[in-house]
């Protein structure tokens, strides 16, 4: 048999409704709605709250546990968001900018740019971080020319480059 919610909600029903109506975040609104349903007495079991709020029963259980431990402030704090740390230092970004905007630069590939940066500024740069930064911030397209064929005739190339005079 399912266990009844024996949680004591200290906030008034009116305050919970006001907070619910002001909140714009879907997750926070769902958490407040769960408290409101329990406070109103509409749902006695976690399973019933889960059906009404459309979240898993374990999520509801965790929310109620968070509420018991830290109150409404703890419940309304959402700590999801991931790791958004910068991979490139400011000095490295300035160096990339200087190297890519230099018209006399001889850099022809991202691998070459990566080796220059690891020698001068930052040792722990990954190729993908450098590539993504260069593509998104500088719109760069570093390309390496294909190797010419070993049987290529240089005289034929020169003859091809010479354009004939137009016939009038």
PDB file of C-alpha atoms in Angstrom:
ATOM      1  CA  UNK A   1       0.000   0.000   0.000  1.00  0.00           C
ATOM      2  CA  UNK A   2       1.214   3.503  -0.817  1.00  0.00           C
ATOM      3  CA  UNK A   3       2.432   5.789   1.929  1.00  0.00           C
ATOM      4  CA  UNK A   4       0.462   8.944   2.694  1.00  0.00           C
ATOM      5  CA  UNK A   5       2.102  12.362   2.466  1.00  0.00           C
ATOM      6  CA  UNK A   6       2.643  13.336   6.079  1.00  0.00           C
ATOM      7  CA  UNK A   7       4.470  16.569   5.248  1.00  0.00           C
ATOM      8  CA  UNK A   8       3.549  19.741   7.124  1.00  0.00           C
ATOM      9  CA  UNK A   9       3.440  22.772   4.794  1.00  0.00           C
ATOM     10  CA  UNK A  10       3.996  25.951   6.775  1.00  0.00           C
ATOM     11  CA  UNK A  11       3.035  28.454   4.039  1.00  0.00           C
ATOM     12  CA  UNK A  12      -0.568  29.464   3.589  1.00  0.00           C
ATOM     13  CA  UNK A  13      -2.601  28.356   0.609  1.00  0.00           C
ATOM     14  CA  UNK A  14      -2.953  31.972  -0.521  1.00  0.00           C
ATOM     15  CA  UNK A  15       0.813  32.530  -0.473  1.00  0.00           C
ATOM     16  CA  UNK A  16       1.423  29.342  -2.466  1.00  0.00           C
ATOM     17  CA  UNK A  17      -1.165  30.418  -5.071  1.00  0.00           C
ATOM     18  CA  UNK A  18       0.465  33.846  -5.384  1.00  0.00           C
ATOM     19  CA  UNK A  19       3.919  32.334  -5.831  1.00  0.00           C
ATOM     20  CA  UNK A  20       2.529  29.824  -8.336  1.00  0.00           C
ATOM     21  CA  UNK A  21       0.898  32.576 -10.423  1.00  0.00           C
ATOM     22  CA  UNK A  22       4.044  34.755 -10.426  1.00  0.00           C
ATOM     23  CA  UNK A  23       6.442  31.963 -11.362  1.00  0.00           C
ATOM     24  CA  UNK A  24       7.466  31.643 -15.023  1.00  0.00           C
ATOM     25  CA  UNK A  25       9.684  28.563 -14.815  1.00  0.00           C
ATOM     26  CA  UNK A  26       7.803  25.355 -15.637  1.00  0.00           C
ATOM     27  CA  UNK A  27       9.745  23.270 -13.132  1.00  0.00           C
ATOM     28  CA  UNK A  28       9.266  25.715 -10.268  1.00  0.00           C
ATOM     29  CA  UNK A  29       5.554  26.025 -11.090  1.00  0.00           C
ATOM     30  CA  UNK A  30       5.212  22.231 -10.964  1.00  0.00           C
ATOM     31  CA  UNK A  31       6.952  22.102  -7.599  1.00  0.00           C
ATOM     32  CA  UNK A  32       4.695  24.801  -6.193  1.00  0.00           C
ATOM     33  CA  UNK A  33       1.640  23.073  -7.647  1.00  0.00           C
ATOM     34  CA  UNK A  34       2.631  19.851  -5.873  1.00  0.00           C
ATOM     35  CA  UNK A  35       2.797  21.721  -2.554  1.00  0.00           C
ATOM     36  CA  UNK A  36      -0.492  23.446  -3.295  1.00  0.00           C
ATOM     37  CA  UNK A  37      -2.274  20.146  -4.039  1.00  0.00           C
ATOM     38  CA  UNK A  38      -1.040  18.674  -0.783  1.00  0.00           C
ATOM     39  CA  UNK A  39      -1.946  21.818   1.186  1.00  0.00           C
ATOM     40  CA  UNK A  40      -5.482  21.843  -0.286  1.00  0.00           C
ATOM     41  CA  UNK A  41      -5.904  18.171   0.572  1.00  0.00           C
ATOM     42  CA  UNK A  42      -6.694  17.181  -3.010  1.00  0.00           C
ATOM     43  CA  UNK A  43      -3.925  14.590  -3.085  1.00  0.00           C
ATOM     44  CA  UNK A  44      -2.987  12.356  -0.167  1.00  0.00           C
ATOM     45  CA  UNK A  45      -0.459  10.121  -1.901  1.00  0.00           C
ATOM     46  CA  UNK A  46       2.704  10.905  -3.863  1.00  0.00           C
ATOM     47  CA  UNK A  47       1.369   8.849  -6.767  1.00  0.00           C
ATOM     48  CA  UNK A  48      -1.717  11.091  -7.041  1.00  0.00           C
ATOM     49  CA  UNK A  49       0.414  14.247  -6.977  1.00  0.00           C
ATOM     50  CA  UNK A  50       2.641  12.752  -9.689  1.00  0.00           C
ATOM     51  CA  UNK A  51      -0.376  12.164 -11.951  1.00  0.00           C
ATOM     52  CA  UNK A  52      -1.687  15.698 -11.506  1.00  0.00           C
ATOM     53  CA  UNK A  53       1.681  17.426 -11.920  1.00  0.00           C
ATOM     54  CA  UNK A  54       2.783  14.994 -14.676  1.00  0.00           C
ATOM     55  CA  UNK A  55       6.143  14.134 -13.145  1.00  0.00           C
ATOM     56  CA  UNK A  56       7.483  10.839 -11.851  1.00  0.00           C
ATOM     57  CA  UNK A  57       6.575   9.794  -8.325  1.00  0.00           C
ATOM     58  CA  UNK A  58      10.277   9.753  -7.333  1.00  0.00           C
ATOM     59  CA  UNK A  59      10.632  13.374  -8.450  1.00  0.00           C
ATOM     60  CA  UNK A  60       7.701  14.377  -6.267  1.00  0.00           C
ATOM     61  CA  UNK A  61       9.208  12.460  -3.360  1.00  0.00           C
ATOM     62  CA  UNK A  62      12.546  14.263  -3.856  1.00  0.00           C
ATOM     63  CA  UNK A  63      10.802  17.654  -4.043  1.00  0.00           C
ATOM     64  CA  UNK A  64       8.983  17.005  -0.781  1.00  0.00           C
ATOM     65  CA  UNK A  65      12.229  15.906   0.823  1.00  0.00           C
ATOM     66  CA  UNK A  66      13.901  19.120  -0.394  1.00  0.00           C
ATOM     67  CA  UNK A  67      11.020  21.126   1.070  1.00  0.00           C
ATOM     68  CA  UNK A  68      11.328  19.380   4.432  1.00  0.00           C
ATOM     69  CA  UNK A  69      15.090  19.983   4.563  1.00  0.00           C
ATOM     70  CA  UNK A  70      15.252  23.615   3.454  1.00  0.00           C
ATOM     71  CA  UNK A  71      11.777  25.017   3.110  1.00  0.00           C
ATOM     72  CA  UNK A  72      10.316  26.913   0.181  1.00  0.00           C
ATOM     73  CA  UNK A  73      13.624  28.586  -0.749  1.00  0.00           C
ATOM     74  CA  UNK A  74      15.317  25.221  -1.144  1.00  0.00           C
ATOM     75  CA  UNK A  75      12.410  23.882  -3.186  1.00  0.00           C
ATOM     76  CA  UNK A  76      12.424  26.855  -5.569  1.00  0.00           C
ATOM     77  CA  UNK A  77      16.175  26.638  -6.173  1.00  0.00           C
ATOM     78  CA  UNK A  78      16.875  24.752  -9.398  1.00  0.00           C
ATOM     79  CA  UNK A  79      20.479  23.640  -9.578  1.00  0.00           C
ATOM     80  CA  UNK A  80      20.581  22.190 -13.058  1.00  0.00           C
ATOM     81  CA  UNK A  81      22.526  23.805 -15.829  1.00  0.00           C
ATOM     82  CA  UNK A  82      25.656  21.806 -16.432  1.00  0.00           C
ATOM     83  CA  UNK A  83      29.273  22.800 -16.614  1.00  0.00           C
ATOM     84  CA  UNK A  84      29.729  25.961 -18.628  1.00  0.00           C
ATOM     85  CA  UNK A  85      33.375  26.752 -18.017  1.00  0.00           C
ATOM     86  CA  UNK A  86      35.450  28.464 -20.663  1.00  0.00           C
ATOM     87  CA  UNK A  87      38.069  26.255 -22.244  1.00  0.00           C
ATOM     88  CA  UNK A  88      40.164  29.069 -23.690  1.00  0.00           C
ATOM     89  CA  UNK A  89      41.883  31.735 -21.615  1.00  0.00           C
ATOM     90  CA  UNK A  90      41.668  35.437 -22.489  1.00  0.00           C
ATOM     91  CA  UNK A  91      45.343  35.530 -23.481  1.00  0.00           C
ATOM     92  CA  UNK A  92      44.786  32.601 -25.851  1.00  0.00           C
ATOM     93  CA  UNK A  93      41.740  34.269 -27.406  1.00  0.00           C
ATOM     94  CA  UNK A  94      43.735  37.457 -28.015  1.00  0.00           C
ATOM     95  CA  UNK A  95      46.567  35.450 -29.559  1.00  0.00           C
ATOM     96  CA  UNK A  96      44.133  33.616 -31.870  1.00  0.00           C
ATOM     97  CA  UNK A  97      42.657  36.943 -32.903  1.00  0.00           C
ATOM     98  CA  UNK A  98      46.096  38.376 -33.616  1.00  0.00           C
ATOM     99  CA  UNK A  99      47.230  35.319 -35.617  1.00  0.00           C
ATOM    100  CA  UNK A 100      44.054  35.001 -37.691  1.00  0.00           C
ATOM    101  CA  UNK A 101      43.800  38.716 -38.489  1.00  0.00           C
ATOM    102  CA  UNK A 102      47.435  39.035 -39.504  1.00  0.00           C
ATOM    103  CA  UNK A 103      47.598  39.254 -43.333  1.00  0.00           C
ATOM    104  CA  UNK A 104      51.252  38.131 -43.337  1.00  0.00           C
ATOM    105  CA  UNK A 105      50.517  34.976 -41.351  1.00  0.00           C
ATOM    106  CA  UNK A 106      51.597  31.668 -42.855  1.00  0.00           C
ATOM    107  CA  UNK A 107      49.166  29.515 -40.870  1.00  0.00           C
ATOM    108  CA  UNK A 108      47.405  27.109 -43.180  1.00  0.00           C
ATOM    109  CA  UNK A 109      45.623  24.697 -40.812  1.00  0.00           C
ATOM    110  CA  UNK A 110      44.044  24.437 -37.393  1.00  0.00           C
ATOM    111  CA  UNK A 111      46.670  21.855 -36.410  1.00  0.00           C
ATOM    112  CA  UNK A 112      49.395  24.391 -37.110  1.00  0.00           C
ATOM    113  CA  UNK A 113      47.513  27.049 -35.166  1.00  0.00           C
ATOM    114  CA  UNK A 114      47.065  24.602 -32.277  1.00  0.00           C
ATOM    115  CA  UNK A 115      50.780  23.822 -32.145  1.00  0.00           C
ATOM    116  CA  UNK A 116      51.655  27.548 -32.105  1.00  0.00           C
ATOM    117  CA  UNK A 117      49.191  28.206 -29.285  1.00  0.00           C
ATOM    118  CA  UNK A 118      50.371  25.269 -27.151  1.00  0.00           C
ATOM    119  CA  UNK A 119      53.963  26.530 -27.430  1.00  0.00           C
ATOM    120  CA  UNK A 120      53.158  30.160 -26.616  1.00  0.00           C
ATOM    121  CA  UNK A 121      50.065  30.566 -24.422  1.00  0.00           C
ATOM    122  CA  UNK A 122      48.015  27.587 -23.212  1.00  0.00           C
ATOM    123  CA  UNK A 123      49.119  23.980 -22.980  1.00  0.00           C
ATOM    124  CA  UNK A 124      45.769  22.222 -22.488  1.00  0.00           C
ATOM    125  CA  UNK A 125      43.808  23.329 -25.565  1.00  0.00           C
ATOM    126  CA  UNK A 126      41.880  20.662 -27.408  1.00  0.00           C
ATOM    127  CA  UNK A 127      41.555  20.711 -31.168  1.00  0.00           C
ATOM    128  CA  UNK A 128      37.768  20.727 -30.993  1.00  0.00           C
ATOM    129  CA  UNK A 129      37.680  23.740 -28.635  1.00  0.00           C
ATOM    130  CA  UNK A 130      40.041  25.679 -30.904  1.00  0.00           C
ATOM    131  CA  UNK A 131      38.143  24.695 -34.047  1.00  0.00           C
ATOM    132  CA  UNK A 132      34.772  25.652 -32.534  1.00  0.00           C
ATOM    133  CA  UNK A 133      36.087  29.007 -31.303  1.00  0.00           C
ATOM    134  CA  UNK A 134      37.659  29.880 -34.661  1.00  0.00           C
ATOM    135  CA  UNK A 135      34.557  28.891 -36.629  1.00  0.00           C
ATOM    136  CA  UNK A 136      32.044  30.648 -34.381  1.00  0.00           C
ATOM    137  CA  UNK A 137      33.937  33.807 -33.409  1.00  0.00           C
ATOM    138  CA  UNK A 138      36.175  34.461 -36.416  1.00  0.00           C
ATOM    139  CA  UNK A 139      34.245  32.644 -39.170  1.00  0.00           C
ATOM    140  CA  UNK A 140      37.561  31.219 -40.303  1.00  0.00           C
ATOM    141  CA  UNK A 141      38.081  28.549 -42.895  1.00  0.00           C
ATOM    142  CA  UNK A 142      41.673  27.425 -42.725  1.00  0.00           C
ATOM    143  CA  UNK A 143      42.303  25.032 -45.554  1.00  0.00           C
ATOM    144  CA  UNK A 144      45.358  23.185 -46.723  1.00  0.00           C
ATOM    145  CA  UNK A 145      45.933  22.913 -50.446  1.00  0.00           C
ATOM    146  CA  UNK A 146      46.009  19.437 -51.885  1.00  0.00           C
ATOM    147  CA  UNK A 147      49.342  17.981 -52.831  1.00  0.00           C
ATOM    148  CA  UNK A 148      50.060  18.081 -56.517  1.00  0.00           C
ATOM    149  CA  UNK A 149      50.404  14.863 -58.419  1.00  0.00           C
ATOM    150  CA  UNK A 150      53.892  13.410 -58.677  1.00  0.00           C
ATOM    151  CA  UNK A 151      53.550  12.907 -62.450  1.00  0.00           C
ATOM    152  CA  UNK A 152      52.396  16.464 -63.126  1.00  0.00           C
ATOM    153  CA  UNK A 153      54.113  18.110 -66.087  1.00  0.00           C
ATOM    154  CA  UNK A 154      55.199  21.651 -65.098  1.00  0.00           C
ATOM    155  CA  UNK A 155      55.541  22.745 -68.758  1.00  0.00           C
ATOM    156  CA  UNK A 156      51.966  21.698 -69.485  1.00  0.00           C
ATOM    157  CA  UNK A 157      50.797  23.731 -66.479  1.00  0.00           C
ATOM    158  CA  UNK A 158      52.613  26.838 -67.738  1.00  0.00           C
ATOM    159  CA  UNK A 159      51.169  26.356 -71.221  1.00  0.00           C
ATOM    160  CA  UNK A 160      47.693  26.039 -69.727  1.00  0.00           C
ATOM    161  CA  UNK A 161      48.124  29.236 -67.709  1.00  0.00           C
ATOM    162  CA  UNK A 162      48.968  31.240 -70.812  1.00  0.00           C
ATOM    163  CA  UNK A 163      45.736  32.441 -72.237  1.00  0.00           C
ATOM    164  CA  UNK A 164      45.423  32.795 -75.997  1.00  0.00           C
ATOM    165  CA  UNK A 165      44.649  36.179 -77.474  1.00  0.00           C
ATOM    166  CA  UNK A 166      40.959  36.629 -78.279  1.00  0.00           C
ATOM    167  CA  UNK A 167      40.074  36.303 -81.960  1.00  0.00           C
ATOM    168  CA  UNK A 168      38.179  39.262 -83.376  1.00  0.00           C
TER     169      UNK A 168
END
